[in-house]
Amino acid sequence: MSSRYTVPLRSGAEGPPADLVGGKCAGLLELARAGQPVPRAFAVTVDAFRTLFADPALRAAVGAVLSELDPVDLAVAETVSSEIRRLVSGHPVPAELEEDISAGYRALCAELGQPDVPVAVRSSATSEDLTQASFAGQYDTCLWIRGVEAVLDAVRHCWSSLWTARALVYRAAHGVPDEGLGMAVCVQEMVDARTAGVAMTLNPVNGDRSKVVVEAGWGLGEPVLSGEVTPDHYLVDKVLLVPVRTVVGSKFHELVPAPDGQGLLRRPVDDERRAAPCLTAAEVVEIARLAKQSERCGGAPQEIEWALARDLPAPSGLRLLQSRAETVWSRRRGTAAEVTAESGAAGIARALTGL
């Protein structure tokens, strides 16, 4: 049920504008409405963020610190960021905001039939993925959050991430003003992932749109996204949905839920799994298919984040965590398709014979 400050992100929900729920939440809602396997979630709207900033004392304090920013001096940017984030995270949240966010989380738990369901709390800024700049990865996500108080703390943390040092410097470099910015937050059911990662509906090396690239690691996808591990790399023919190249990465550790269910744990990957592909050929194909469907829904090449549930094979266990437009090659002229050993006639023969 929607409230003043929360909106459910599910297939039957109304489609609020991006300036109310931010680019990430708006994209997830569109994917859910298109029938994509998006984990259940709700958005804390930009109105909640702006209600917090209705306090003139907070606005004045943030403005005073922001006036000291020198985007060329990274040390100063870090200091400004740290002080603003302290001000925002420590500011009292109006009772009506706490009540609505708490009710939204409890409703999600009831829908899933689980008390204190673990969630990912993801920033969804109104400035994300602009045509002239992409803020992907510059705002914060909090993973495996359980309980009302922890969710409220994570929401405040995401609000404050509008002023990470990276975002401050990036906005200054691209001429994006701070005035009028807003931050919604996505509270999304966590997937206990056996394997997770990213996929792109073009080859990021050369812009070839006839390929899908899938990258995967064991456990949750954060080590893949942050570059902490060298993931498995799969190149897939987009038309035939046939894997044409596999490179197994050195996946030295994985991120998994802690044994007590509270928080996450980084643990070493045993030698046998480290040297083995973390996806079967059939799973790679299902992820590539999901990426193609997201591209069709988005109307442009996409970069998706996906997870494969620990106890379920693809496609039933495959979840689409988010999808955003690719912003590098999409601005350039189209490139020639790469011809590989299993493209064209060879790929067709492989698909027909099943070899």
PDB file of C-alpha atoms in Angstrom, residues 20-272:
ATOM      1  CA  LEU A  20       9.430  11.201  -7.271  1.00  0.00           C
ATOM      2  CA  VAL A  21      11.298   7.889  -6.901  1.00  0.00           C
ATOM      3  CA  GLY A  22      14.637   8.513  -8.664  1.00  0.00           C
ATOM      4  CA  GLY A  23      16.014   6.842 -11.747  1.00  0.00           C
ATOM      5  CA  LYS A  24      16.850   3.462 -10.173  1.00  0.00           C
ATOM      6  CA  CYS A  25      13.413   2.919  -8.620  1.00  0.00           C
ATOM      7  CA  ALA A  26      11.599   4.140 -11.726  1.00  0.00           C
ATOM      8  CA  GLY A  27      13.593   1.676 -13.820  1.00  0.00           C
ATOM      9  CA  LEU A  28      12.868  -1.213 -11.435  1.00  0.00           C
ATOM     10  CA  LEU A  29       9.155  -0.442 -11.487  1.00  0.00           C
ATOM     11  CA  GLU A  30       9.095  -0.453 -15.283  1.00  0.00           C
ATOM     12  CA  LEU A  31      10.893  -3.807 -15.302  1.00  0.00           C
ATOM     13  CA  ALA A  32       8.439  -5.235 -12.769  1.00  0.00           C
ATOM     14  CA  ARG A  33       5.496  -3.975 -14.818  1.00  0.00           C
ATOM     15  CA  ALA A  34       7.027  -5.687 -17.860  1.00  0.00           C
ATOM     16  CA  GLY A  35       7.040  -9.006 -15.988  1.00  0.00           C
ATOM     17  CA  GLN A  36      10.766  -9.189 -15.314  1.00  0.00           C
ATOM     18  CA  PRO A  37      11.902 -11.216 -12.240  1.00  0.00           C
ATOM     19  CA  VAL A  38      12.601  -8.223  -9.996  1.00  0.00           C
ATOM     20  CA  PRO A  39      12.790  -8.871  -6.221  1.00  0.00           C
ATOM     21  CA  ARG A  40       9.934  -7.297  -4.300  1.00  0.00           C
ATOM     22  CA  ALA A  41      10.657  -3.808  -3.068  1.00  0.00           C
ATOM     23  CA  PHE A  42       9.318  -0.396  -2.152  1.00  0.00           C
ATOM     24  CA  ALA A  43      10.641   3.107  -2.728  1.00  0.00           C
ATOM     25  CA  VAL A  44      11.117   5.803  -0.116  1.00  0.00           C
ATOM     26  CA  THR A  45      10.227   8.831  -2.223  1.00  0.00           C
ATOM     27  CA  VAL A  46      12.145  12.029  -2.864  1.00  0.00           C
ATOM     28  CA  ASP A  47       9.430  13.801  -0.846  1.00  0.00           C
ATOM     29  CA  ALA A  48      10.790  12.049   2.249  1.00  0.00           C
ATOM     30  CA  PHE A  49      14.276  13.420   1.550  1.00  0.00           C
ATOM     31  CA  ARG A  50      12.884  16.903   0.986  1.00  0.00           C
ATOM     32  CA  THR A  51      10.818  16.739   4.160  1.00  0.00           C
ATOM     33  CA  LEU A  52      14.050  16.093   6.064  1.00  0.00           C
ATOM     34  CA  PHE A  53      15.570  19.135   4.359  1.00  0.00           C
ATOM     35  CA  ALA A  54      12.587  21.325   5.150  1.00  0.00           C
ATOM     36  CA  ASP A  55      14.517  22.216   8.308  1.00  0.00           C
ATOM     37  CA  PRO A  56      16.232  25.523   7.483  1.00  0.00           C
ATOM     38  CA  ALA A  57      18.979  24.840  10.046  1.00  0.00           C
ATOM     39  CA  LEU A  58      20.022  21.671   8.197  1.00  0.00           C
ATOM     40  CA  ARG A  59      19.936  23.425   4.805  1.00  0.00           C
ATOM     41  CA  ALA A  60      22.054  26.287   6.113  1.00  0.00           C
ATOM     42  CA  ALA A  61      24.600  23.946   7.725  1.00  0.00           C
ATOM     43  CA  VAL A  62      24.987  21.865   4.567  1.00  0.00           C
ATOM     44  CA  GLY A  63      25.229  24.985   2.399  1.00  0.00           C
ATOM     45  CA  ALA A  64      27.957  26.446   4.601  1.00  0.00           C
ATOM     46  CA  VAL A  65      30.073  23.302   4.328  1.00  0.00           C
ATOM     47  CA  LEU A  66      29.398  22.965   0.609  1.00  0.00           C
ATOM     48  CA  SER A  67      30.684  26.508   0.006  1.00  0.00           C
ATOM     49  CA  GLU A  68      34.136  25.268   1.060  1.00  0.00           C
ATOM     50  CA  LEU A  69      34.330  22.672  -1.731  1.00  0.00           C
ATOM     51  CA  ASP A  70      37.309  22.833  -4.060  1.00  0.00           C
ATOM     52  CA  PRO A  71      36.632  20.080  -6.638  1.00  0.00           C
ATOM     53  CA  VAL A  72      40.272  20.111  -7.755  1.00  0.00           C
ATOM     54  CA  ASP A  73      41.536  19.347  -4.243  1.00  0.00           C
ATOM     55  CA  LEU A  74      40.481  15.768  -3.450  1.00  0.00           C
ATOM     56  CA  ALA A  75      41.484  16.061   0.208  1.00  0.00           C
ATOM     57  CA  VAL A  76      39.156  19.053   0.620  1.00  0.00           C
ATOM     58  CA  ALA A  77      36.379  17.178  -1.216  1.00  0.00           C
ATOM     59  CA  GLU A  78      36.753  14.268   1.211  1.00  0.00           C
ATOM     60  CA  THR A  79      36.579  16.612   4.205  1.00  0.00           C
ATOM     61  CA  VAL A  80      33.487  18.403   2.841  1.00  0.00           C
ATOM     62  CA  SER A  81      31.832  15.077   2.061  1.00  0.00           C
ATOM     63  CA  SER A  82      32.521  13.653   5.522  1.00  0.00           C
ATOM     64  CA  GLU A  83      31.113  16.716   7.295  1.00  0.00           C
ATOM     65  CA  ILE A  84      27.938  16.913   5.170  1.00  0.00           C
ATOM     66  CA  ARG A  85      27.304  13.186   5.583  1.00  0.00           C
ATOM     67  CA  ARG A  86      27.698  13.549   9.350  1.00  0.00           C
ATOM     68  CA  LEU A  87      25.162  16.384   9.381  1.00  0.00           C
ATOM     69  CA  VAL A  88      22.605  14.505   7.287  1.00  0.00           C
ATOM     70  CA  SER A  89      22.981  11.092   8.953  1.00  0.00           C
ATOM     71  CA  GLY A  90      22.794  12.595  12.433  1.00  0.00           C
ATOM     72  CA  HIS A  91      19.810  14.876  11.801  1.00  0.00           C
ATOM     73  CA  PRO A  92      16.588  13.836  13.570  1.00  0.00           C
ATOM     74  CA  VAL A  93      14.105  12.250  11.179  1.00  0.00           C
ATOM     75  CA  PRO A  94      10.523  13.552  11.499  1.00  0.00           C
ATOM     76  CA  ALA A  95       8.206  11.024  13.156  1.00  0.00           C
ATOM     77  CA  GLU A  96       5.911  10.810  10.125  1.00  0.00           C
ATOM     78  CA  LEU A  97       8.859   9.722   7.966  1.00  0.00           C
ATOM     79  CA  GLU A  98       9.913   7.042  10.431  1.00  0.00           C
ATOM     80  CA  GLU A  99       6.348   5.751  10.649  1.00  0.00           C
ATOM     81  CA  ASP A 100       5.903   5.472   6.871  1.00  0.00           C
ATOM     82  CA  ILE A 101       9.291   3.821   6.233  1.00  0.00           C
ATOM     83  CA  SER A 102       8.757   1.388   9.121  1.00  0.00           C
ATOM     84  CA  ALA A 103       5.284   0.523   7.828  1.00  0.00           C
ATOM     85  CA  GLY A 104       6.675  -0.048   4.334  1.00  0.00           C
ATOM     86  CA  TYR A 105       9.304  -2.473   5.661  1.00  0.00           C
ATOM     87  CA  ARG A 106       6.787  -4.341   7.819  1.00  0.00           C
ATOM     88  CA  ALA A 107       4.455  -4.672   4.824  1.00  0.00           C
ATOM     89  CA  LEU A 108       7.307  -6.127   2.754  1.00  0.00           C
ATOM     90  CA  CYS A 109       8.063  -8.629   5.534  1.00  0.00           C
ATOM     91  CA  ALA A 110       4.389  -9.613   5.689  1.00  0.00           C
ATOM     92  CA  GLU A 111       4.234 -10.029   1.916  1.00  0.00           C
ATOM     93  CA  LEU A 112       7.260 -12.348   2.020  1.00  0.00           C
ATOM     94  CA  GLY A 113       6.012 -14.186   5.104  1.00  0.00           C
ATOM     95  CA  GLN A 114       9.224 -13.605   7.032  1.00  0.00           C
ATOM     96  CA  PRO A 115       9.914 -11.356  10.037  1.00  0.00           C
ATOM     97  CA  ASP A 116      12.868  -8.997   9.642  1.00  0.00           C
ATOM     98  CA  VAL A 117      13.444 -10.018   6.034  1.00  0.00           C
ATOM     99  CA  PRO A 118      16.966  -9.085   4.818  1.00  0.00           C
ATOM    100  CA  VAL A 119      16.908  -6.230   2.318  1.00  0.00           C
ATOM    101  CA  ALA A 120      19.228  -4.206   0.131  1.00  0.00           C
ATOM    102  CA  VAL A 121      18.809  -0.469   0.713  1.00  0.00           C
ATOM    103  CA  ARG A 122      19.847   1.297  -2.493  1.00  0.00           C
ATOM    104  CA  SER A 123      20.230   4.992  -3.326  1.00  0.00           C
ATOM    105  CA  SER A 124      18.028   6.239  -6.175  1.00  0.00           C
ATOM    106  CA  ALA A 125      18.959   9.837  -6.932  1.00  0.00           C
ATOM    107  CA  THR A 126      17.093  12.110  -9.322  1.00  0.00           C
ATOM    108  CA  SER A 127      20.463  12.870 -10.967  1.00  0.00           C
ATOM    109  CA  GLU A 128      21.297   9.243 -11.817  1.00  0.00           C
ATOM    110  CA  ASP A 129      21.956   8.285 -15.432  1.00  0.00           C
ATOM    111  CA  LEU A 130      21.464  11.701 -17.029  1.00  0.00           C
ATOM    112  CA  THR A 131      22.017  11.980 -20.770  1.00  0.00           C
ATOM    113  CA  GLN A 132      25.189  13.999 -20.222  1.00  0.00           C
ATOM    114  CA  ALA A 133      26.519  12.066 -17.226  1.00  0.00           C
ATOM    115  CA  SER A 134      26.078   8.777 -15.401  1.00  0.00           C
ATOM    116  CA  PHE A 135      26.314   8.585 -11.622  1.00  0.00           C
ATOM    117  CA  ALA A 136      26.331   4.774 -11.564  1.00  0.00           C
ATOM    118  CA  GLY A 137      28.203   3.492  -8.526  1.00  0.00           C
ATOM    119  CA  GLN A 138      28.694   6.931  -6.951  1.00  0.00           C
ATOM    120  CA  TYR A 139      25.929   6.653  -4.364  1.00  0.00           C
ATOM    121  CA  ASP A 140      25.659   4.039  -1.626  1.00  0.00           C
ATOM    122  CA  THR A 141      23.985   0.670  -1.253  1.00  0.00           C
ATOM    123  CA  CYS A 142      23.645  -1.130   2.090  1.00  0.00           C
ATOM    124  CA  LEU A 143      23.325  -4.922   1.870  1.00  0.00           C
ATOM    125  CA  TRP A 144      21.708  -7.557   4.090  1.00  0.00           C
ATOM    126  CA  ILE A 145      19.911  -5.082   6.342  1.00  0.00           C
ATOM    127  CA  ARG A 146      17.444  -6.589   8.824  1.00  0.00           C
ATOM    128  CA  GLY A 147      14.994  -4.950  11.217  1.00  0.00           C
ATOM    129  CA  VAL A 148      13.191  -1.619  11.301  1.00  0.00           C
ATOM    130  CA  GLU A 149      15.916   0.366  13.065  1.00  0.00           C
ATOM    131  CA  ALA A 150      18.634  -0.944  10.748  1.00  0.00           C
ATOM    132  CA  VAL A 151      16.518  -0.053   7.709  1.00  0.00           C
ATOM    133  CA  LEU A 152      15.985   3.496   9.002  1.00  0.00           C
ATOM    134  CA  ASP A 153      19.730   3.897   9.569  1.00  0.00           C
ATOM    135  CA  ALA A 154      20.469   2.586   6.063  1.00  0.00           C
ATOM    136  CA  VAL A 155      17.972   5.016   4.508  1.00  0.00           C
ATOM    137  CA  ARG A 156      19.721   7.920   6.274  1.00  0.00           C
ATOM    138  CA  HIS A 157      23.052   6.584   5.045  1.00  0.00           C
ATOM    139  CA  CYS A 158      21.765   6.536   1.458  1.00  0.00           C
ATOM    140  CA  TRP A 159      20.389  10.068   1.760  1.00  0.00           C
ATOM    141  CA  SER A 160      23.785  11.291   2.918  1.00  0.00           C
ATOM    142  CA  SER A 161      25.524   9.547  -0.002  1.00  0.00           C
ATOM    143  CA  LEU A 162      24.224  12.292  -2.302  1.00  0.00           C
ATOM    144  CA  TRP A 163      27.382  14.048  -1.055  1.00  0.00           C
ATOM    145  CA  THR A 164      30.054  11.390  -1.460  1.00  0.00           C
ATOM    146  CA  ALA A 165      33.372  12.939  -2.483  1.00  0.00           C
ATOM    147  CA  ARG A 166      33.142  11.198  -5.869  1.00  0.00           C
ATOM    148  CA  ALA A 167      29.680  12.607  -6.513  1.00  0.00           C
ATOM    149  CA  LEU A 168      30.679  16.125  -5.447  1.00  0.00           C
ATOM    150  CA  VAL A 169      33.693  16.159  -7.756  1.00  0.00           C
ATOM    151  CA  TYR A 170      31.798  14.516 -10.625  1.00  0.00           C
ATOM    152  CA  ARG A 171      28.889  16.966 -10.437  1.00  0.00           C
ATOM    153  CA  ALA A 172      31.313  19.910 -10.438  1.00  0.00           C
ATOM    154  CA  ALA A 173      33.194  18.507 -13.447  1.00  0.00           C
ATOM    155  CA  HIS A 174      29.983  17.968 -15.438  1.00  0.00           C
ATOM    156  CA  GLY A 175      28.266  21.200 -14.453  1.00  0.00           C
ATOM    157  CA  VAL A 176      25.433  19.502 -12.542  1.00  0.00           C
ATOM    158  CA  PRO A 177      24.278  21.938  -9.818  1.00  0.00           C
ATOM    159  CA  ASP A 178      23.509  20.728  -6.291  1.00  0.00           C
ATOM    160  CA  GLU A 179      20.373  22.853  -6.096  1.00  0.00           C
ATOM    161  CA  GLY A 180      17.218  20.853  -6.679  1.00  0.00           C
ATOM    162  CA  LEU A 181      18.815  17.425  -6.347  1.00  0.00           C
ATOM    163  CA  GLY A 182      16.894  14.746  -4.499  1.00  0.00           C
ATOM    164  CA  MET A 183      17.427  11.225  -3.248  1.00  0.00           C
ATOM    165  CA  ALA A 184      14.860   8.451  -3.172  1.00  0.00           C
ATOM    166  CA  VAL A 185      15.759   5.071  -1.699  1.00  0.00           C
ATOM    167  CA  CYS A 186      14.909   1.545  -2.828  1.00  0.00           C
ATOM    168  CA  VAL A 187      14.305  -1.069  -0.110  1.00  0.00           C
ATOM    169  CA  GLN A 188      14.568  -4.379  -1.968  1.00  0.00           C
ATOM    170  CA  GLU A 189      14.320  -8.019  -0.930  1.00  0.00           C
ATOM    171  CA  MET A 190      17.810  -9.540  -0.766  1.00  0.00           C
ATOM    172  CA  VAL A 191      18.692 -12.603  -2.813  1.00  0.00           C
ATOM    173  CA  ASP A 192      20.910 -15.138  -1.040  1.00  0.00           C
ATOM    174  CA  ALA A 193      23.001 -15.606  -4.149  1.00  0.00           C
ATOM    175  CA  ARG A 194      25.004 -18.670  -5.052  1.00  0.00           C
ATOM    176  CA  THR A 195      26.360 -16.643  -7.979  1.00  0.00           C
ATOM    177  CA  ALA A 196      25.874 -13.017  -9.015  1.00  0.00           C
ATOM    178  CA  GLY A 197      27.302 -10.390 -11.316  1.00  0.00           C
ATOM    179  CA  VAL A 198      26.603  -8.112 -14.243  1.00  0.00           C
ATOM    180  CA  ALA A 199      25.716  -8.390 -17.914  1.00  0.00           C
ATOM    181  CA  MET A 200      25.915  -5.888 -20.767  1.00  0.00           C
ATOM    182  CA  THR A 201      23.970  -6.079 -24.008  1.00  0.00           C
ATOM    183  CA  LEU A 202      27.004  -5.045 -26.001  1.00  0.00           C
ATOM    184  CA  ASN A 203      30.693  -5.848 -25.814  1.00  0.00           C
ATOM    185  CA  PRO A 204      32.235  -3.051 -23.681  1.00  0.00           C
ATOM    186  CA  VAL A 205      35.635  -3.634 -25.326  1.00  0.00           C
ATOM    187  CA  ASN A 206      34.534  -2.648 -28.834  1.00  0.00           C
ATOM    188  CA  GLY A 207      30.857  -1.690 -28.658  1.00  0.00           C
ATOM    189  CA  ASP A 208      29.722  -4.743 -30.647  1.00  0.00           C
ATOM    190  CA  ARG A 209      25.943  -4.893 -30.204  1.00  0.00           C
ATOM    191  CA  SER A 210      25.709  -8.426 -31.574  1.00  0.00           C
ATOM    192  CA  LYS A 211      27.106  -9.762 -28.292  1.00  0.00           C
ATOM    193  CA  VAL A 212      26.101  -9.993 -24.642  1.00  0.00           C
ATOM    194  CA  VAL A 213      28.857 -10.035 -22.023  1.00  0.00           C
ATOM    195  CA  VAL A 214      28.182 -11.774 -18.703  1.00  0.00           C
ATOM    196  CA  GLU A 215      30.545 -11.493 -15.724  1.00  0.00           C
ATOM    197  CA  ALA A 216      30.020 -13.610 -12.627  1.00  0.00           C
ATOM    198  CA  GLY A 217      31.493 -14.487  -9.251  1.00  0.00           C
ATOM    199  CA  TRP A 218      30.529 -16.712  -6.340  1.00  0.00           C
ATOM    200  CA  GLY A 219      28.191 -15.294  -3.685  1.00  0.00           C
ATOM    201  CA  LEU A 220      26.742 -11.782  -3.798  1.00  0.00           C
ATOM    202  CA  GLY A 221      27.715  -9.528  -6.674  1.00  0.00           C
ATOM    203  CA  GLU A 222      29.451  -6.712  -4.785  1.00  0.00           C
ATOM    204  CA  PRO A 223      33.014  -8.099  -5.224  1.00  0.00           C
ATOM    205  CA  VAL A 224      32.399  -8.270  -8.998  1.00  0.00           C
ATOM    206  CA  LEU A 225      30.969  -4.739  -9.139  1.00  0.00           C
ATOM    207  CA  SER A 226      33.789  -3.256  -7.059  1.00  0.00           C
ATOM    208  CA  GLY A 227      36.578  -5.082  -8.900  1.00  0.00           C
ATOM    209  CA  GLU A 228      37.685  -6.983  -5.796  1.00  0.00           C
ATOM    210  CA  VAL A 229      37.726 -10.271  -7.718  1.00  0.00           C
ATOM    211  CA  THR A 230      38.493 -11.200 -11.302  1.00  0.00           C
ATOM    212  CA  PRO A 231      35.150 -12.643 -12.418  1.00  0.00           C
ATOM    213  CA  ASP A 232      34.337 -15.335 -14.927  1.00  0.00           C
ATOM    214  CA  HIS A 233      33.797 -13.711 -18.325  1.00  0.00           C
ATOM    215  CA  TYR A 234      31.291 -15.102 -20.841  1.00  0.00           C
ATOM    216  CA  LEU A 235      30.756 -13.786 -24.372  1.00  0.00           C
ATOM    217  CA  VAL A 236      27.376 -14.720 -25.876  1.00  0.00           C
ATOM    218  CA  ASP A 237      26.022 -14.383 -29.418  1.00  0.00           C
ATOM    219  CA  LYS A 238      23.014 -12.107 -28.869  1.00  0.00           C
ATOM    220  CA  VAL A 239      20.930 -13.422 -31.774  1.00  0.00           C
ATOM    221  CA  LEU A 240      21.490 -17.151 -31.354  1.00  0.00           C
ATOM    222  CA  LEU A 241      21.951 -17.016 -27.562  1.00  0.00           C
ATOM    223  CA  VAL A 242      24.989 -19.274 -27.831  1.00  0.00           C
ATOM    224  CA  PRO A 243      28.069 -18.806 -25.595  1.00  0.00           C
ATOM    225  CA  VAL A 244      31.064 -18.245 -27.869  1.00  0.00           C
ATOM    226  CA  ARG A 245      33.855 -17.648 -25.343  1.00  0.00           C
ATOM    227  CA  THR A 246      34.422 -18.403 -21.652  1.00  0.00           C
ATOM    228  CA  VAL A 247      37.307 -17.138 -19.525  1.00  0.00           C
ATOM    229  CA  VAL A 248      37.382 -18.418 -15.950  1.00  0.00           C
ATOM    230  CA  GLY A 249      38.555 -15.753 -13.485  1.00  0.00           C
ATOM    231  CA  SER A 250      40.479 -16.043 -10.215  1.00  0.00           C
ATOM    232  CA  LYS A 251      37.624 -15.710  -7.732  1.00  0.00           C
ATOM    233  CA  PHE A 252      39.603 -15.723  -4.480  1.00  0.00           C
ATOM    234  CA  HIS A 253      36.797 -14.766  -2.106  1.00  0.00           C
ATOM    235  CA  GLU A 254      33.013 -14.443  -1.941  1.00  0.00           C
ATOM    236  CA  LEU A 255      30.511 -12.337  -0.019  1.00  0.00           C
ATOM    237  CA  VAL A 256      27.848 -14.391   1.788  1.00  0.00           C
ATOM    238  CA  PRO A 257      25.399 -13.934   4.685  1.00  0.00           C
ATOM    239  CA  ALA A 258      27.004 -14.374   8.107  1.00  0.00           C
ATOM    240  CA  PRO A 259      26.116 -17.643   9.856  1.00  0.00           C
ATOM    241  CA  ASP A 260      23.961 -15.830  12.443  1.00  0.00           C
ATOM    242  CA  GLY A 261      21.983 -14.096   9.688  1.00  0.00           C
ATOM    243  CA  GLN A 262      23.205 -10.646  10.724  1.00  0.00           C
ATOM    244  CA  GLY A 263      25.265  -8.881   8.093  1.00  0.00           C
ATOM    245  CA  LEU A 264      27.677 -10.287   5.532  1.00  0.00           C
ATOM    246  CA  LEU A 265      30.913 -12.233   5.620  1.00  0.00           C
ATOM    247  CA  ARG A 266      33.835 -12.327   3.172  1.00  0.00           C
ATOM    248  CA  ARG A 267      35.292 -15.803   3.011  1.00  0.00           C
ATOM    249  CA  PRO A 268      37.922 -17.499   0.837  1.00  0.00           C
ATOM    250  CA  VAL A 269      36.749 -19.594  -2.097  1.00  0.00           C
ATOM    251  CA  ASP A 270      38.125 -23.132  -2.002  1.00  0.00           C
ATOM    252  CA  ASP A 271      40.597 -24.139  -4.713  1.00  0.00           C
ATOM    253  CA  GLU A 272      38.134 -26.378  -6.565  1.00  0.00           C
TER     254      GLU A 272
END
